[in-house]
Every structure is written in structure tokens, then in C-alpha cells.
Amino acid sequence: MRIHVILTGGTIDKLYNPLKGELGFTQTHIPAALEQGRCGVDLEVQQLGLKDSLDMTEEDRAQILEACRNSAHQHIVITHGTDTMAETARYLIAANPNKTIVLTGAMIPLSVHGSDGLFNLGSALVAAQIMPVGVYIAMNGRVFNGAQVTKNRSLGVFEALH
């Protein structure tokens, strides 16, 4: 089984600039993280862009959907910013791409000590292999139905909607 990993940005891929005291994008850190994690999964990695999810537009979501539809693979992991990850998941669900798609990200960038990014990325890769067709979010060691999840901003975790 080969998994298509689609990179879109988000905190997981940000780098801290100590001169400016802010987070931003320079290049993706995902391939290095996969190597660090000794990933044994056969992957195809595609970078669509590096964008904060608060800046995601409908055109960006359409591009993500198109990449999923055009993928030769049935199993897809998308790195995405956490602020609008659930919105993108619902967008994909509405389009019914008939694939197993797992979105993931991080609250702390991969480039910062103590990041949750590698754990979330590994969880998403496992979820993409074992979950049935559908759209999911893998965060905090849990896999959520993409239609029934929200980010709890005060706790910094994802939770199932009730």
C-alpha cells in the first residue's frame, strides 16, 4: 500500500524566526520528520503549498480536493493547519472523493522542541492504512470522523462533536 501525503502548511511546518520573534514558512519539514521517525511506509509526497490555515480559501480547498481526486492512491494523508482543519475535512466530505483521507497537523511546529507534530503525523499514517473510506482527522492520539470534530481552542485539542 502506498500513501499519498499532501502538504499544505499549517503550524506543523512553520519555523520560528528568533530575529523577528515569529513563526513563518521557509520550506517543508515533513520529509525530514518522516526520516527521523524511521517511517517504513511507502509514500508519495506532494507539496501544494505552505499556508497558515486561517489564510485558506475556497480555491485552496478546491486544489486539495483536486489533488485527492487525481491521486493514483486510495489512501491519503494531508498536513494542514489546525484552525480550519475541520472545515477542510467537511469540504472534502461534501465532495465524496471515495478514498481514505486523514488530515493532521500540530499545535507546536516540528521545528520546535516538544512538538506534537511527529506523533500526529505517525498517527495519521496508521489511520490512513486501517480506516475505511471516509475523511478523518488524526490529532492527539485519536482519530475523529471529519464531519463530527471541532478544535477546542482553550484546551488546544480536538474533540468529537456530540
Coordinates of N, CA and C in Angstrom, one line a residue:
M1 N 0.8 -1.2 0.0 CA 0.0 0.0 0.0 C 0.9 1.2 0.0
R2 N 0.6 2.1 -0.9 CA 1.3 3.4 -0.9 C 0.4 4.5 -0.5
I3 N 0.9 5.4 0.4 CA 0.1 6.5 0.9 C 0.6 7.8 0.2
H4 N -0.4 8.6 -0.3 CA -0.1 9.9 -0.9 C -0.2 10.9 0.3
V5 N 0.9 11.6 0.5 CA 1.0 12.7 1.6 C 1.0 14.0 0.9
I6 N -0.1 14.8 1.2 CA -0.2 16.1 0.6 C 0.1 17.2 1.6
L7 N 1.0 18.0 1.3 CA 1.5 19.1 2.3 C 0.8 20.4 1.9
T8 N 0.2 21.0 2.9 CA -0.5 22.3 2.7 C 0.0 23.4 3.6
G9 N 0.8 23.0 4.6 CA 1.3 24.0 5.5 C 0.8 23.8 6.9
G10 N 0.4 24.9 7.6 CA 0.0 24.8 9.0 C 1.1 24.9 9.9
T11 N 0.8 25.0 11.2 CA 1.8 25.1 12.2 C 2.9 24.0 12.2
I12 N 2.4 22.8 11.8 CA 3.3 21.7 11.8 C 4.6 22.0 10.9
D13 N 4.5 22.8 9.9 CA 5.6 23.1 9.0 C 6.2 24.5 9.2
K14 N 5.8 25.2 10.3 CA 6.3 26.5 10.5 C 7.7 26.5 11.2
L15 N 8.5 27.5 11.0 CA 9.8 27.6 11.6 C 9.8 28.9 12.4
Y16 N 10.4 28.8 13.6 CA 10.5 30.0 14.4 C 11.7 30.9 14.0
N17 N 11.4 32.2 13.8 CA 12.5 33.1 13.4 C 12.8 33.9 14.7
P18 N 14.0 33.6 15.3 CA 14.3 34.3 16.5 C 14.6 35.8 16.3
L19 N 15.0 36.2 15.1 CA 15.2 37.6 14.9 C 14.0 38.5 14.9
K20 N 12.9 37.9 14.4 CA 11.6 38.6 14.3 C 10.7 38.2 15.4
G21 N 11.0 37.0 16.1 CA 10.1 36.6 17.2 C 8.8 36.0 16.7
E22 N 8.8 35.5 15.5 CA 7.5 35.0 14.9 C 7.7 33.7 14.1
L23 N 6.6 33.0 13.9 CA 6.6 31.8 13.1 C 6.3 32.1 11.7
G24 N 6.9 31.4 10.8 CA 6.6 31.5 9.3 C 7.1 30.3 8.6
F25 N 7.0 30.4 7.3 CA 7.3 29.3 6.4 C 8.6 29.6 5.6
T26 N 9.5 28.6 5.5 CA 10.6 28.7 4.7 C 10.6 27.5 3.7
Q27 N 10.5 26.3 4.2 CA 10.4 25.1 3.4 C 9.8 24.0 4.3
T28 N 9.3 23.0 3.7 CA 8.6 21.9 4.5 C 9.6 21.1 5.3
H29 N 9.2 20.7 6.5 CA 10.0 19.9 7.4 C 9.5 18.5 7.4
I30 N 8.5 18.1 6.7 CA 7.8 16.8 6.7 C 8.7 15.7 6.3
P31 N 9.4 15.8 5.1 CA 10.3 14.7 4.7 C 11.4 14.4 5.8
A32 N 12.0 15.4 6.4 CA 13.0 15.2 7.4 C 12.3 14.5 8.6
A33 N 11.1 14.9 9.0 CA 10.4 14.3 10.1 C 10.1 12.8 9.9
L34 N 9.7 12.5 8.6 CA 9.4 11.1 8.3 C 10.7 10.3 8.4
E35 N 11.8 10.9 8.0 CA 13.1 10.2 8.1 C 13.5 10.0 9.5
Q36 N 13.3 11.1 10.3 CA 13.6 11.0 11.7 C 12.8 9.9 12.4
G37 N 11.6 9.8 12.0 CA 10.7 8.8 12.6 C 10.9 7.4 12.1
R38 N 11.8 7.3 11.2 CA 12.1 6.0 10.5 C 10.9 5.4 9.9
C39 N 10.1 6.2 9.2 CA 8.9 5.8 8.5 C 9.2 4.7 7.5
G40 N 8.5 3.6 7.7 CA 8.6 2.4 6.8 C 7.5 2.3 5.8
V41 N 6.7 3.3 5.7 CA 5.6 3.2 4.8 C 6.0 3.8 3.4
D42 N 5.5 3.1 2.4 CA 5.8 3.6 1.0 C 4.9 4.9 0.8
L43 N 5.6 6.0 0.5 CA 4.9 7.3 0.4 C 5.2 8.0 -0.9
E44 N 4.2 8.8 -1.3 CA 4.4 9.7 -2.4 C 4.1 11.1 -1.7
V45 N 5.0 12.0 -1.7 CA 4.9 13.3 -1.0 C 4.7 14.4 -2.1
Q46 N 3.6 15.2 -1.9 CA 3.3 16.3 -2.8 C 3.1 17.5 -2.0
Q47 N 3.8 18.6 -2.3 CA 3.7 19.9 -1.7 C 2.8 20.7 -2.5
L48 N 1.6 21.1 -2.0 CA 0.7 22.0 -2.6 C 1.0 23.4 -2.3
G49 N 1.6 23.6 -1.1 CA 1.9 25.0 -0.7 C 2.2 24.9 0.8
L50 N 2.6 26.1 1.3 CA 2.8 26.2 2.8 C 2.0 27.4 3.2
K51 N 0.9 27.2 3.9 CA 0.0 28.3 4.2 C -0.6 28.1 5.6
D52 N -0.8 29.2 6.3 CA -1.5 29.1 7.6 C -2.9 28.8 7.2
S53 N -3.6 27.9 8.0 CA -4.9 27.5 7.7 C -5.9 28.7 7.8
L54 N -5.6 29.7 8.6 CA -6.5 30.9 8.7 C -6.5 31.6 7.4
D55 N -5.5 31.4 6.5 CA -5.5 32.1 5.2 C -6.0 31.2 4.1
M56 N -6.5 30.0 4.4 CA -7.0 29.0 3.4 C -8.3 29.6 2.8
T57 N -8.4 29.5 1.5 CA -9.5 30.0 0.7 C -10.3 28.8 0.1
E58 N -11.4 29.1 -0.4 CA -12.2 28.0 -1.1 C -11.4 27.5 -2.3
E59 N -10.6 28.3 -2.9 CA -9.7 27.9 -4.0 C -8.6 26.9 -3.5
D60 N -8.1 27.2 -2.4 CA -7.1 26.3 -1.8 C -7.8 24.9 -1.5
R61 N -9.0 24.9 -0.9 CA -9.7 23.7 -0.6 C -10.0 22.9 -1.9
A62 N -10.4 23.7 -3.0 CA -10.6 23.0 -4.3 C -9.3 22.4 -4.8
Q63 N -8.2 23.0 -4.6 CA -6.9 22.5 -5.0 C -6.6 21.2 -4.2
I64 N -6.9 21.2 -3.0 CA -6.7 20.0 -2.1 C -7.6 18.9 -2.6
L65 N -8.8 19.2 -2.9 CA -9.8 18.2 -3.4 C -9.3 17.6 -4.7
E66 N -8.9 18.5 -5.6 CA -8.4 18.0 -6.9 C -7.2 17.1 -6.8
A67 N -6.3 17.4 -5.9 CA -5.1 16.6 -5.6 C -5.5 15.2 -5.1
C68 N -6.6 15.2 -4.3 CA -7.1 13.9 -3.8 C -7.7 13.1 -4.9
R69 N -8.5 13.8 -5.7 CA -9.2 13.1 -6.8 C -8.2 12.6 -7.8
N70 N -7.2 13.4 -8.1 CA -6.2 13.0 -9.1 C -5.2 12.0 -8.6
S71 N -5.2 11.7 -7.3 CA -4.2 10.8 -6.8 C -4.4 9.4 -7.3
A72 N -3.3 8.7 -7.6 CA -3.4 7.3 -8.0 C -3.6 6.4 -6.8
H73 N -3.6 7.0 -5.6 CA -3.6 6.2 -4.4 C -5.0 6.3 -3.7
Q74 N -5.4 5.3 -3.0 CA -6.6 5.2 -2.3 C -6.5 5.8 -0.9
H75 N -5.3 5.9 -0.4 CA -5.0 6.3 1.0 C -4.2 7.6 1.0
I76 N -4.7 8.6 1.6 CA -4.1 10.0 1.6 C -4.0 10.6 3.0
V77 N -2.9 11.2 3.2 CA -2.7 12.0 4.5 C -2.4 13.4 4.0
I78 N -3.1 14.4 4.7 CA -3.0 15.8 4.3 C -2.5 16.5 5.6
T79 N -1.3 17.2 5.5 CA -0.9 18.1 6.6 C -1.6 19.4 6.4
H80 N -2.1 20.0 7.5 CA -3.0 21.1 7.4 C -2.9 21.9 8.7
G81 N -3.1 23.1 8.7 CA -3.2 23.9 9.9 C -4.4 23.5 10.7
T82 N -4.3 23.6 12.0 CA -5.4 23.1 12.9 C -6.6 24.1 13.0
D83 N -6.4 25.4 12.7 CA -7.5 26.3 12.9 C -8.7 26.0 12.0
T84 N -8.5 25.6 10.8 CA -9.6 25.3 9.8 C -9.5 23.9 9.3
M85 N -8.8 23.0 10.0 CA -8.7 21.6 9.5 C -10.1 21.0 9.4
A86 N -11.0 21.2 10.4 CA -12.3 20.6 10.4 C -13.1 21.1 9.3
E87 N -13.0 22.4 8.9 CA -13.7 23.0 7.8 C -13.3 22.3 6.5
T88 N -12.0 22.1 6.3 CA -11.5 21.4 5.1 C -12.0 20.0 5.1
A89 N -12.0 19.3 6.2 CA -12.5 17.9 6.3 C -13.9 17.9 5.8
R90 N -14.8 18.8 6.2 CA -16.2 18.8 5.8 C -16.3 19.2 4.3
Y91 N -15.4 20.0 3.8 CA -15.4 20.3 2.4 C -15.2 19.1 1.6
L92 N -14.2 18.3 2.0 CA -13.8 17.0 1.3 C -15.0 16.0 1.4
I93 N -15.6 15.9 2.6 CA -16.7 15.0 2.8 C -17.8 15.3 1.8
A94 N -18.1 16.6 1.7 CA -19.2 17.0 0.8 C -19.0 16.7 -0.7
A95 N -17.7 16.6 -1.0 CA -17.3 16.2 -2.4 C -17.3 14.7 -2.6
N96 N -17.3 14.0 -1.6 CA -17.3 12.5 -1.6 C -16.2 11.9 -2.6
P97 N -14.9 12.1 -2.2 CA -13.9 11.6 -3.1 C -13.7 10.1 -3.1
N98 N -14.4 9.4 -2.3 CA -14.4 7.9 -2.2 C -13.0 7.3 -2.0
K99 N -12.3 7.9 -1.1 CA -10.9 7.5 -0.7 C -10.8 7.6 0.8
T100 N -9.8 7.0 1.4 CA -9.5 7.2 2.8 C -8.5 8.4 2.9
I101 N -9.0 9.5 3.6 CA -8.3 10.7 3.7 C -8.2 11.1 5.1
V102 N -7.0 11.3 5.6 CA -6.7 11.7 7.0 C -6.0 13.0 7.0
L103 N -6.6 14.0 7.7 CA -5.9 15.3 7.9 C -5.2 15.3 9.3
T104 N -4.1 15.9 9.3 CA -3.4 16.1 10.6 C -2.5 17.3 10.6
G105 N -2.0 17.7 11.8 CA -1.2 18.9 11.9 C -0.6 18.9 13.3
A106 N -0.3 20.1 13.8 CA 0.3 20.2 15.1 C 0.0 21.5 15.7
M107 N 0.0 21.5 17.1 CA -0.2 22.7 17.8 C 1.2 23.4 18.0
I108 N 2.3 22.6 18.0 CA 3.6 23.2 18.1 C 4.4 22.7 16.9
P109 N 5.1 23.6 16.2 CA 5.8 23.2 14.9 C 6.8 22.1 15.1
L110 N 7.0 21.3 14.1 CA 8.0 20.3 14.1 C 9.4 20.8 14.5
S111 N 9.7 22.0 14.1 CA 11.0 22.7 14.3 C 11.2 23.1 15.7
V112 N 10.2 23.0 16.6 CA 10.3 23.4 18.0 C 10.3 22.2 18.9
H113 N 11.2 22.2 19.9 CA 11.3 21.1 20.8 C 9.9 20.9 21.5
G114 N 9.5 19.7 21.7 CA 8.3 19.4 22.3 C 7.1 19.4 21.4
S115 N 7.3 19.4 20.1 CA 6.3 19.4 19.1 C 5.5 18.1 19.1
D116 N 4.2 18.2 18.9 CA 3.3 17.1 18.8 C 3.2 16.6 17.3
G117 N 3.9 17.3 16.4 CA 3.8 17.0 15.0 C 4.1 15.6 14.6
L118 N 5.3 15.1 15.0 CA 5.7 13.8 14.6 C 4.7 12.7 15.1
F119 N 4.3 12.9 16.3 CA 3.3 11.9 16.9 C 2.0 11.9 16.0
N120 N 1.5 13.1 15.7 CA 0.3 13.3 14.9 C 0.5 12.7 13.5
L121 N 1.6 13.0 12.9 CA 1.9 12.5 11.6 C 1.9 11.0 11.5
G122 N 2.6 10.4 12.5 CA 2.6 8.9 12.6 C 1.2 8.4 12.8
S123 N 0.4 9.0 13.6 CA -0.9 8.5 13.9 C -1.8 8.6 12.6
A124 N -1.6 9.7 11.8 CA -2.3 9.8 10.6 C -1.9 8.8 9.6
L125 N -0.7 8.4 9.5 CA -0.2 7.4 8.6 C -0.8 6.0 8.9
V126 N -0.9 5.7 10.2 CA -1.5 4.5 10.6 C -3.0 4.5 10.3
A127 N -3.7 5.6 10.7 CA -5.1 5.8 10.4 C -5.4 5.6 8.9
A128 N -4.6 6.2 8.1 CA -4.8 6.1 6.6 C -4.8 4.6 6.2
Q129 N -4.0 3.8 6.8 CA -3.9 2.4 6.5 C -5.0 1.5 7.0
I130 N -5.7 1.9 8.1 CA -6.6 1.0 8.7 C -8.1 1.5 8.7
M131 N -8.3 2.8 8.4 CA -9.7 3.3 8.4 C -10.4 3.0 7.1
P132 N -11.7 2.8 7.1 CA -12.4 2.6 5.9 C -12.5 3.9 5.1
V133 N -13.0 3.8 3.9 CA -13.2 5.0 3.0 C -13.9 6.1 3.8
G134 N -13.4 7.3 3.8 CA -14.0 8.4 4.5 C -13.0 9.5 4.8
V135 N -13.4 10.5 5.5 CA -12.5 11.6 5.8 C -12.4 11.7 7.3
Y136 N -11.1 11.8 7.8 CA -10.9 11.7 9.2 C -9.8 12.8 9.6
I137 N -9.8 13.1 10.9 CA -8.8 13.9 11.5 C -8.0 13.1 12.5
A138 N -6.7 13.1 12.4 CA -5.9 12.4 13.4 C -5.1 13.4 14.2
M139 N -5.4 13.6 15.5 CA -4.8 14.5 16.3 C -4.8 14.0 17.8
N140 N -3.8 14.3 18.5 CA -3.8 14.0 20.0 C -4.0 12.5 20.3
G141 N -3.5 11.6 19.3 CA -3.6 10.2 19.6 C -5.0 9.6 19.3
R142 N -5.8 10.4 18.7 CA -7.2 10.0 18.4 C -7.5 10.2 16.9
V143 N -8.5 9.4 16.4 CA -8.9 9.6 15.0 C -10.4 9.9 15.1
F144 N -10.7 11.1 14.5 CA -12.1 11.6 14.5 C -12.7 11.5 13.2
N145 N -14.0 11.3 13.2 CA -14.8 11.4 11.9 C -14.8 12.9 11.5
G146 N -14.4 13.2 10.3 CA -14.2 14.6 9.9 C -15.4 15.4 9.9
A147 N -16.6 14.8 10.0 CA -17.9 15.5 10.0 C -18.3 15.9 11.4
Q148 N -17.6 15.2 12.4 CA -18.1 15.4 13.8 C -16.9 15.7 14.7
V149 N -16.2 16.7 14.4 CA -15.0 17.1 15.2 C -14.9 18.6 15.2
T150 N -14.3 19.1 16.3 CA -14.0 20.5 16.4 C -12.7 20.7 17.2
K151 N -12.1 21.8 17.0 CA -10.9 22.2 17.8 C -11.3 22.9 19.0
N152 N -11.0 22.5 20.2 CA -11.2 23.2 21.4 C -10.0 24.1 21.6
R153 N -10.2 25.3 21.3 CA -9.1 26.3 21.3 C -8.6 26.6 22.7
S154 N -9.4 26.5 23.7 CA -9.0 26.8 25.1 C -8.1 25.7 25.6
L155 N -8.3 24.4 25.2 CA -7.5 23.3 25.7 C -6.4 22.9 24.7
G156 N -6.5 23.4 23.4 CA -5.6 23.1 22.4 C -5.6 21.6 22.0
V157 N -6.8 21.1 21.9 CA -7.0 19.7 21.5 C -8.3 19.6 20.6
F158 N -8.4 18.5 19.9 CA -9.5 18.2 19.1 C -10.5 17.3 19.9
E159 N -11.8 17.6 19.6 CA -12.8 16.8 20.4 C -13.9 16.4 19.4
A160 N -14.6 15.3 19.7 CA -15.7 14.9 18.9 C -16.9 15.8 19.3
L161 N -17.7 16.1 18.2 CA -19.0 16.9 18.5 C -20.0 15.9 19.0
H162 N -20.8 16.4 19.9 CA -21.8 15.5 20.5 C -23.2 15.8 19.9

